[in-house]
Tab-separated table of C-alpha atoms in Angstrom:
chain	number	residue	atom	x	y	z
A	11	MET	CA	54.610	93.875	105.915
A	12	THR	CA	53.337	92.522	109.231
A	13	ALA	CA	52.202	89.053	110.275
A	14	PRO	CA	48.525	88.668	111.214
A	15	ASN	CA	49.178	89.077	114.924
A	16	GLY	CA	50.958	92.366	114.362
A	17	ASP	CA	54.421	91.024	115.107
A	18	SER	CA	56.844	92.590	112.660
A	19	ALA	CA	60.085	90.843	113.540
A	20	ALA	CA	60.862	90.140	109.926
A	21	ALA	CA	59.956	93.565	108.566
A	22	PRO	CA	61.936	96.768	108.148
A	23	PRO	CA	61.687	99.057	111.182
A	24	ALA	CA	58.565	101.057	111.813
A	25	GLN	CA	58.833	104.782	111.276
A	26	ARG	CA	59.700	105.684	114.852
A	27	GLN	CA	62.457	103.070	115.057
A	28	LYS	CA	64.304	104.218	111.973
A	29	PHE	CA	67.832	105.426	112.125
A	30	ASP	CA	67.938	109.181	112.784
A	31	ALA	CA	70.579	110.484	110.400
A	32	ALA	CA	70.531	114.060	111.718
A	33	ALA	CA	71.112	112.945	115.290
A	34	ALA	CA	73.879	110.606	114.140
A	35	ARG	CA	75.594	113.420	112.306
A	36	ARG	CA	75.639	115.465	115.511
A	37	VAL	CA	77.227	112.562	117.364
A	38	LEU	CA	79.825	112.211	114.622
A	39	GLY	CA	80.726	115.889	114.790
A	40	GLU	CA	81.026	115.826	118.575
A	41	VAL	CA	83.293	112.781	118.582
A	42	LEU	CA	85.544	114.174	115.865
A	43	ARG	CA	85.933	117.525	117.585
A	44	SER	CA	86.583	116.047	120.997
A	45	GLU	CA	89.069	113.391	119.828
A	46	LEU	CA	90.916	115.360	117.184
A	47	ALA	CA	91.166	118.926	118.434
A	48	ASN	CA	94.826	119.781	119.021
A	49	THR	CA	96.158	116.539	117.561
A	50	LYS	CA	99.016	116.477	115.113
A	51	TYR	CA	99.527	113.887	112.397
A	52	GLU	CA	101.918	111.296	113.834
A	53	ALA	CA	102.495	108.280	111.594
A	54	ASP	CA	102.950	105.828	114.435
A	55	GLU	CA	99.896	106.994	116.350
A	56	VAL	CA	97.428	107.582	113.545
A	57	ALA	CA	96.238	103.974	113.442
A	58	GLN	CA	95.366	104.051	117.144
A	59	LEU	CA	93.736	107.436	116.767
A	60	GLY	CA	91.537	106.274	113.908
A	61	LYS	CA	90.563	103.153	115.812
A	62	ARG	CA	89.651	105.177	118.892
A	63	VAL	CA	87.541	107.609	116.900
A	64	GLY	CA	85.714	104.798	115.099
A	65	GLU	CA	85.019	102.781	118.221
A	66	THR	CA	83.824	105.844	120.131
A	67	ILE	CA	81.420	106.686	117.346
A	68	ASN	CA	80.044	103.152	117.266
A	69	ARG	CA	79.707	103.000	121.030
A	70	ARG	CA	77.814	106.260	121.157
A	71	LEU	CA	75.549	105.384	118.262
A	72	SER	CA	74.612	101.995	119.619
A	73	GLY	CA	74.157	103.452	123.099
A	74	GLU	CA	72.242	106.614	122.269
A	75	MET	CA	70.205	105.487	119.288
A	76	ALA	CA	69.431	102.190	121.032
A	77	LEU	CA	68.212	100.579	117.822
A	78	GLU	CA	68.477	96.821	118.194
A	79	GLN	CA	68.068	96.101	114.531
A	80	TYR	CA	70.998	98.189	113.315
A	81	LYS	CA	74.612	97.312	112.623
A	82	TYR	CA	77.127	100.159	112.324
A	83	VAL	CA	80.154	100.275	110.065
A	84	THR	CA	82.348	103.317	110.686
A	85	SER	CA	85.187	104.210	108.368
A	86	VAL	CA	87.641	106.813	109.662
A	87	SER	CA	90.193	108.270	107.224
A	88	ILE	CA	92.904	110.527	108.598
A	89	PHE	CA	95.100	112.442	106.159
A	90	GLN	CA	98.132	114.549	106.813
A	91	ASN	CA	97.018	118.010	105.749
A	92	SER	CA	99.597	118.894	103.133
A	93	GLY	CA	97.644	119.670	100.006
A	94	GLN	CA	97.607	116.277	98.323
A	95	GLY	CA	94.571	115.469	96.223
A	96	ALA	CA	92.153	112.760	97.273
A	97	ARG	CA	88.728	111.475	96.340
A	98	MET	CA	86.477	109.137	98.287
A	99	GLY	CA	83.168	107.642	97.272
A	100	THR	CA	80.858	104.811	98.175
A	101	SER	CA	78.101	102.757	96.643
A	102	ALA	CA	75.721	100.393	98.399
A	103	ILE	CA	73.224	97.680	97.636
A	104	TRP	CA	70.834	97.812	100.536
A	105	ASP	CA	67.380	98.946	101.619
A	106	PRO	CA	67.150	102.700	101.037
A	107	ASP	CA	64.142	103.008	103.347
A	108	ALA	CA	65.907	101.516	106.329
A	109	ASP	CA	69.633	101.983	105.780
A	110	ALA	CA	71.558	105.239	105.821
A	111	VAL	CA	74.991	106.752	105.422
A	112	VAL	CA	76.183	109.705	107.496
A	113	GLN	CA	79.460	111.561	107.127
A	114	ASP	CA	81.371	114.399	108.702
A	115	MET	CA	84.785	115.948	108.328
A	116	PHE	CA	87.274	117.547	110.671
A	117	VAL	CA	90.018	119.819	109.364
A	118	SER	CA	92.925	121.359	111.226
A	119	ASP	CA	96.343	122.662	110.204
A	120	SER	CA	97.806	119.245	110.722
A	121	ILE	CA	95.128	116.732	109.728
A	122	LYS	CA	92.030	116.206	107.679
A	123	CYS	CA	89.711	113.502	108.968
A	124	VAL	CA	86.651	112.074	107.258
A	125	ALA	CA	84.329	109.802	109.202
A	126	VAL	CA	81.603	107.858	107.415
A	127	VAL	CA	79.029	105.730	109.183
A	128	PHE	CA	76.917	103.137	107.408
A	129	ALA	CA	73.862	102.166	109.425
A	130	VAL	CA	72.527	98.857	108.137
A	131	CYS	CA	69.274	97.333	109.293
A	132	VAL	CA	68.918	93.602	109.862
A	133	TYR	CA	65.566	91.901	109.767
B	28	MET	CA	76.064	39.947	97.730
B	29	ASP	CA	72.890	41.981	97.859
B	30	PRO	CA	72.774	44.755	95.327
B	31	GLN	CA	72.915	48.028	97.181
B	32	GLN	CA	69.706	49.934	96.919
B	33	GLN	CA	70.469	53.417	95.803
B	34	GLN	CA	68.823	55.818	98.178
B	35	GLN	CA	67.400	58.691	96.243
B	36	GLN	CA	68.233	61.644	98.382
B	37	THR	CA	66.899	65.056	97.680
B	38	THR	CA	69.281	67.594	99.011
B	39	ALA	CA	68.655	71.301	98.808
B	40	THR	CA	71.512	72.385	96.593
B	41	ALA	CA	72.392	76.030	96.911
B	42	THR	CA	72.483	78.000	93.694
B	43	PRO	CA	75.739	79.957	93.292
B	44	SER	CA	74.124	83.205	94.354
B	45	GLN	CA	73.042	81.699	97.665
B	46	LYS	CA	76.548	80.751	98.718
B	47	GLN	CA	78.418	83.028	101.087
B	48	LEU	CA	81.238	84.756	99.268
B	49	SER	CA	84.730	83.922	100.479
B	50	LYS	CA	87.203	86.679	101.279
B	51	ASP	CA	89.470	85.504	98.467
B	52	GLU	CA	86.709	85.766	95.903
B	53	VAL	CA	85.777	89.253	97.039
B	54	HIS	CA	89.429	90.280	96.971
B	55	LYS	CA	89.682	89.043	93.394
B	56	PHE	CA	86.646	91.080	92.357
B	57	LEU	CA	88.001	94.208	94.006
B	58	LYS	CA	91.364	93.791	92.312
B	59	SER	CA	89.736	93.321	88.919
B	60	ALA	CA	87.651	96.467	89.431
B	61	VAL	CA	90.817	98.514	89.912
B	62	ASP	CA	92.588	96.796	87.012
B	63	LEU	CA	89.671	97.567	84.707
B	64	ALA	CA	89.380	101.219	85.659
B	65	ILE	CA	92.976	102.264	86.216
B	66	GLY	CA	93.846	103.152	82.611
B	67	SER	CA	97.249	104.848	82.437
B	68	GLY	CA	97.608	104.909	86.206
B	69	GLU	CA	98.401	108.600	86.408
B	70	TYR	CA	96.861	110.972	88.916
B	71	HIS	CA	95.033	113.864	87.261
B	72	HIS	CA	92.870	115.965	89.491
B	73	ARG	CA	90.141	116.363	86.894
B	74	ALA	CA	90.030	112.653	86.110
B	75	VAL	CA	90.166	111.252	89.614
B	76	SER	CA	86.473	111.587	90.303
B	77	GLU	CA	85.651	109.493	87.241
B	78	LEU	CA	88.319	106.955	88.173
B	79	GLN	CA	86.953	106.574	91.697
B	80	ASN	CA	83.418	106.283	90.361
B	81	ASN	CA	84.358	103.646	87.802
B	82	ILE	CA	86.177	101.514	90.338
B	83	THR	CA	83.273	101.689	92.756
B	84	GLN	CA	80.706	100.874	90.092
B	85	TYR	CA	82.644	97.924	88.671
B	86	ALA	CA	83.074	96.512	92.149
B	87	ILE	CA	79.502	96.966	93.329
B	88	LYS	CA	78.043	95.593	90.100
B	89	LYS	CA	80.156	92.466	90.301
B	90	LEU	CA	79.483	91.887	93.982
B	91	GLY	CA	75.785	92.587	93.529
B	92	ALA	CA	75.565	89.890	90.869
B	93	VAL	CA	77.206	87.132	92.901
B	94	LYS	CA	76.293	87.811	96.507
B	95	PRO	CA	73.531	85.955	98.370
B	96	ALA	CA	70.165	87.700	98.371
B	97	SER	CA	70.195	88.102	102.143
B	98	THR	CA	73.477	90.040	102.116
B	99	LYS	CA	73.751	93.804	101.871
B	100	CYS	CA	76.870	95.199	100.280
B	101	VAL	CA	78.678	98.515	100.703
B	102	VAL	CA	81.755	99.459	98.668
B	103	THR	CA	84.050	102.394	99.497
B	104	CYS	CA	86.856	103.584	97.244
B	105	THR	CA	89.460	106.159	98.235
B	106	VAL	CA	92.002	107.476	95.734
B	107	VAL	CA	94.857	109.517	97.201
B	108	GLN	CA	97.594	111.288	95.320
B	109	ASN	CA	100.935	109.715	96.142
B	110	THR	CA	103.041	112.342	97.880
B	111	ASP	CA	105.156	112.259	101.012
B	112	ALA	CA	102.061	112.923	103.064
B	113	GLY	CA	100.695	110.086	105.129
B	114	PHE	CA	97.182	108.819	105.607
B	115	HIS	CA	95.425	105.987	107.340
B	116	ILE	CA	91.996	104.427	106.958
B	117	THR	CA	90.441	102.513	109.836
B	118	ASN	CA	87.253	100.487	110.063
B	119	ALA	CA	85.288	100.168	113.279
B	120	LEU	CA	82.697	97.440	112.969
B	121	HIS	CA	79.701	97.044	115.246
B	122	TRP	CA	78.226	93.883	113.753
B	123	ASP	CA	78.197	90.102	113.881
B	124	ASP	CA	81.667	88.684	113.191
B	125	SER	CA	80.294	85.253	112.455
B	126	CYS	CA	78.350	86.323	109.369
B	127	ASP	CA	79.650	89.751	108.315
B	128	THR	CA	82.927	90.380	106.507
B	129	VAL	CA	85.097	93.221	105.338
B	130	VAL	CA	87.638	92.857	102.524
B	131	THR	CA	90.137	95.529	101.498
B	132	TYR	CA	92.256	95.771	98.370
B	133	ASN	CA	95.214	98.181	98.395
B	134	PHE	CA	96.827	99.390	95.200
B	135	GLN	CA	99.831	101.660	94.951
B	136	ASN	CA	101.860	103.076	92.101
B	137	LYS	CA	104.091	106.137	91.669
B	138	ALA	CA	101.144	108.450	91.207
B	139	MET	CA	98.493	107.291	93.617
B	140	ASN	CA	97.190	105.029	96.341
B	141	ILE	CA	93.848	103.320	95.996
B	142	VAL	CA	92.066	101.723	98.924
B	143	LEU	CA	89.009	99.734	97.939
B	144	THR	CA	86.902	98.203	100.705
B	145	ALA	CA	83.832	95.992	100.512
B	146	TYR	CA	81.590	95.372	103.518
B	147	LEU	CA	79.257	92.389	103.281
B	148	ILE	CA	76.531	92.399	105.906
B	149	THR	CA	74.089	89.581	106.439
B	150	THR	CA	70.547	90.599	107.283
């Protein structure tokens, strides 16, 4: 969907500018491992930890992917690893060609962390 | 006294689905999604996946029906068994604060914690 002069400001991104989910997943994994290795679950520090992980992920994605049209929503869930049951799921109304969700998990003796990134394209 | 001439003004009235949703409205929808799906409110490992799915679907269907066409919507639901173990969910948002919102509804009973989050992103 391009205007006559070829300018596609109002269209979904061209193929080469699309969000690269595989690359994003690698970034996610790297951030989780570097921030969470050797951490223990501490109730008064977990909020800061989650915030740091989320902001680092967003910073790296926006810096490395360098996709102007994308907004990033990162949800970081940190659980004390003690055998409790949990279930997480998401649903989205968006543009499946342009938008993507990427997730990764980090597990240690002390914590389980799930990071989910929603990459949403704006036109 | 001159009779006032009534100026016929045509204003573009927004249809309800064009209006930006307020945080309170979204919060109400999220709460009603949990209320509808919760049933007995007990945590059963085999039933939790259906519970999480129902909550998410109720929420996304409702939001999808009332949100403006230019808004994308993502709903995340996390159901955690209520034990002594701690957990924390953080959002890191790389977006436009003036037009994007996040609303979270927390529910807790003896058996479980439910965290239901809706992200509304304007394109």
